[in-house]
CSV table of C-alpha atoms and ligand atoms in Angstrom, one decimal:
chain,number,residue,atom,x,y,z
A,12,UNK,CA,0.1,-0.1,-0.6
A,13,UNK,CA,1.5,3.5,-1.1
A,14,UNK,CA,0.7,6.7,0.5
A,15,UNK,CA,1.3,10.5,-0.6
A,16,UNK,CA,0.9,13.6,0.8
A,17,UNK,CA,2.1,17.0,0.9
A,18,UNK,CA,1.7,20.1,1.2
A,19,UNK,CA,0.8,23.9,-0.7
A,20,UNK,CA,4.9,23.6,-1.5
A,21,UNK,CA,4.5,20.2,-3.1
A,22,UNK,CA,0.7,19.8,-4.6
A,23,UNK,CA,2.3,20.6,-8.5
A,24,UNK,CA,4.7,18.1,-7.6
A,25,UNK,CA,1.9,14.9,-6.1
A,26,UNK,CA,-0.7,15.0,-8.5
A,27,UNK,CA,2.6,14.6,-10.6
A,28,UNK,CA,4.0,11.7,-8.6
A,29,UNK,CA,-0.3,10.8,-8.2
A,30,UNK,CA,-0.5,10.1,-12.1
A,31,UNK,CA,2.4,8.8,-12.3
A,32,UNK,CA,1.9,5.9,-10.0
A,33,UNK,CA,-1.5,5.0,-11.1
A,34,UNK,CA,-1.2,5.3,-14.2
A,35,UNK,CA,2.5,4.2,-15.6
A,36,UNK,CA,3.5,2.1,-12.1
A,37,UNK,CA,-0.3,1.1,-12.3
A,38,UNK,CA,0.4,0.4,-8.1
A,39,UNK,CA,-2.1,1.3,-5.4
A,40,UNK,CA,-1.6,4.4,-4.0
A,41,UNK,CA,-3.4,6.7,-2.4
A,42,UNK,CA,-3.6,10.4,-1.8
A,43,UNK,CA,-4.2,11.6,1.8
A,44,UNK,CA,-3.9,15.7,0.5
A,45,UNK,CA,-3.4,18.0,0.7
A,46,UNK,CA,-6.0,18.5,-2.1
A,47,UNK,CA,-5.4,22.6,-3.4
A,48,UNK,CA,-2.7,24.6,-3.0
A,49,UNK,CA,-4.1,26.1,-0.1
A,50,UNK,CA,-1.5,27.0,2.6
A,51,UNK,CA,-1.5,23.9,5.1
A,52,UNK,CA,1.3,23.0,7.5
A,53,UNK,CA,3.0,20.5,6.1
A,54,UNK,CA,4.1,18.5,10.0
A,55,UNK,CA,0.0,17.9,10.0
A,56,UNK,CA,0.1,16.4,6.7
A,57,UNK,CA,3.5,14.4,7.3
A,58,UNK,CA,1.7,13.1,11.0
A,59,UNK,CA,-1.5,11.5,8.3
A,60,UNK,CA,0.7,9.5,6.0
A,61,UNK,CA,3.6,8.4,8.6
A,62,UNK,CA,0.2,6.6,10.9
A,63,UNK,CA,-0.8,5.2,7.6
A,64,UNK,CA,2.5,3.4,6.7
A,65,UNK,CA,2.7,1.8,10.0
A,66,UNK,CA,-1.0,1.1,10.3
A,67,UNK,CA,-0.4,-0.6,6.7
A,68,UNK,CA,3.1,-1.5,6.5
A,69,UNK,CA,3.3,0.3,3.6
A,70,UNK,CA,5.2,2.7,2.1
A,71,UNK,CA,5.0,6.3,1.8
A,72,UNK,CA,5.9,9.4,-0.2
A,73,UNK,CA,5.6,12.8,1.1
A,74,UNK,CA,6.7,15.9,-0.7
A,75,UNK,CA,6.5,20.2,0.9
A,76,UNK,CA,8.1,22.6,-1.1
A,77,UNK,CA,11.8,21.5,0.3
A,78,UNK,CA,11.1,18.1,1.6
A,79,UNK,CA,12.7,19.6,4.3
A,80,UNK,CA,10.7,20.4,7.3
A,81,UNK,CA,7.8,17.3,5.9
A,82,UNK,CA,11.1,14.6,6.5
A,83,UNK,CA,11.8,16.1,9.7
A,84,UNK,CA,8.0,16.1,10.9
A,85,UNK,CA,7.8,12.1,9.7
A,86,UNK,CA,11.1,11.5,11.3
A,87,UNK,CA,9.9,12.2,14.6
A,88,UNK,CA,7.7,9.3,14.6
A,89,UNK,CA,8.7,5.8,15.8
A,90,UNK,CA,8.8,3.8,13.1
A,91,UNK,CA,9.7,5.9,10.2
A,92,UNK,CA,12.7,6.1,8.3
A,93,UNK,CA,11.8,8.9,6.3
A,94,UNK,CA,14.5,9.0,3.7
A,95,UNK,CA,14.9,12.8,1.0
A,96,UNK,CA,15.5,12.1,-1.5
A,97,UNK,CA,16.8,14.7,-4.6
A,98,UNK,CA,19.1,11.8,-6.8
A,99,UNK,CA,18.6,8.5,-8.2
A,100,UNK,CA,21.6,6.2,-5.9
A,101,UNK,CA,20.2,7.5,-2.8
A,102,UNK,CA,17.2,6.1,-3.2
A,103,UNK,CA,18.3,3.1,-4.1
A,104,UNK,CA,20.5,2.6,-1.2
A,105,UNK,CA,18.0,4.2,0.9
A,106,UNK,CA,16.1,0.7,0.3
A,107,UNK,CA,19.0,-1.4,0.1
A,108,UNK,CA,20.5,-0.6,3.3
A,109,UNK,CA,18.1,2.0,5.4
A,110,UNK,CA,14.9,0.3,4.6
A,111,UNK,CA,13.5,4.2,4.2
A,112,UNK,CA,9.6,3.3,4.6
A,113,UNK,CA,8.9,7.3,3.8
A,114,UNK,CA,10.3,8.9,0.2
A,115,UNK,CA,10.3,12.6,0.4
A,116,UNK,CA,11.0,14.7,-1.6
A,117,UNK,CA,11.6,18.9,-2.8
A,118,UNK,CA,8.2,20.1,-5.4
A,119,UNK,CA,10.2,23.6,-5.5
A,120,UNK,CA,13.9,21.6,-6.1
A,121,UNK,CA,13.5,18.3,-8.0
A,122,UNK,CA,11.8,18.1,-11.9
A,123,UNK,CA,9.0,16.0,-12.5
A,124,UNK,CA,11.0,13.6,-14.2
A,125,UNK,CA,13.8,13.4,-11.7
A,126,UNK,CA,11.4,12.6,-9.4
A,127,UNK,CA,9.4,9.9,-11.3
A,128,UNK,CA,12.6,8.1,-11.4
A,129,UNK,CA,13.6,8.3,-8.1
A,130,UNK,CA,9.9,7.1,-6.7
A,131,UNK,CA,10.6,4.7,-9.5
A,132,UNK,CA,13.6,3.6,-7.9
A,133,UNK,CA,12.1,3.6,-4.0
A,134,UNK,CA,9.1,1.4,-5.0
A,135,UNK,CA,11.1,-1.0,-7.2
A,136,UNK,CA,14.6,-1.3,-5.0
A,137,UNK,CA,14.2,-4.0,-1.6
A,138,UNK,CA,15.5,-4.0,1.3
A,139,UNK,CA,19.1,-6.3,1.7
A,140,UNK,CA,18.6,-7.4,5.0
A,141,UNK,CA,22.0,-9.6,6.3
A,142,UNK,CA,24.3,-6.6,8.0
A,143,UNK,CA,22.5,-3.5,7.4
A,144,UNK,CA,19.4,-5.3,9.3
A,145,UNK,CA,21.3,-4.2,12.7
A,146,UNK,CA,21.9,-1.0,11.7
A,147,UNK,CA,18.5,-0.4,11.5
A,148,UNK,CA,17.6,-2.0,14.8
A,149,UNK,CA,19.7,0.0,16.2
A,150,UNK,CA,17.8,3.2,14.7
A,151,UNK,CA,14.9,1.2,16.9
A,152,UNK,CA,16.7,1.1,20.0
A,153,UNK,CA,17.9,5.4,19.6
A,154,UNK,CA,14.1,5.5,19.3
A,155,UNK,CA,13.6,3.9,22.3
A,156,UNK,CA,16.3,5.1,24.8
A,157,UNK,CA,16.1,9.0,23.5
A,158,UNK,CA,14.0,10.7,26.0
A,159,UNK,CA,16.1,12.8,27.4
B,8,LIG,C1,6.0,26.2,1.9
B,8,LIG,O1,6.0,27.0,2.4
B,8,LIG,C2,7.0,25.6,3.0
B,8,LIG,O2,8.2,26.5,4.0
B,8,LIG,C3,7.5,24.1,3.3
B,8,LIG,O3,6.8,23.5,2.0
B,8,LIG,C4,8.6,23.3,3.3
B,8,LIG,O4,9.5,23.8,2.3
B,8,LIG,C5,9.0,23.0,4.3
B,8,LIG,O5,10.4,22.5,4.3
């Protein structure tokens, strides 16, 4: 299950990516908003997408102007490993090594065709496990031990 969300800064790219995943990749994707260019707060969208990803054991795509704010917000939720990617190599490696479950993109920084190839790579690359599992487990431990 794929969930996508954006703020107003990511709205146009979100629509392009939604149509690409549904129409060209022929995958199920749920649009969690926003649904217009009216201003919204990216942490609210990060929260609804992240919770759906965790509940359904799916993957997410989050888009704001730069991808920075929305990725920071998503990564505050335990269990989320959100990777902001602006090229394909990072998208491939964050799936293989980090088991990233959410991809963040910048609607004002990344062109549509590049964004499509980043999304395609993210959605079609699997986690390698092995030595990387231990490191992902350590990320989970940080979540449990981070109350300062
Ligand atoms: C909204 O103007 C903008 O701040 C937001 O889309 C994002 O770029 C924040 O990181």
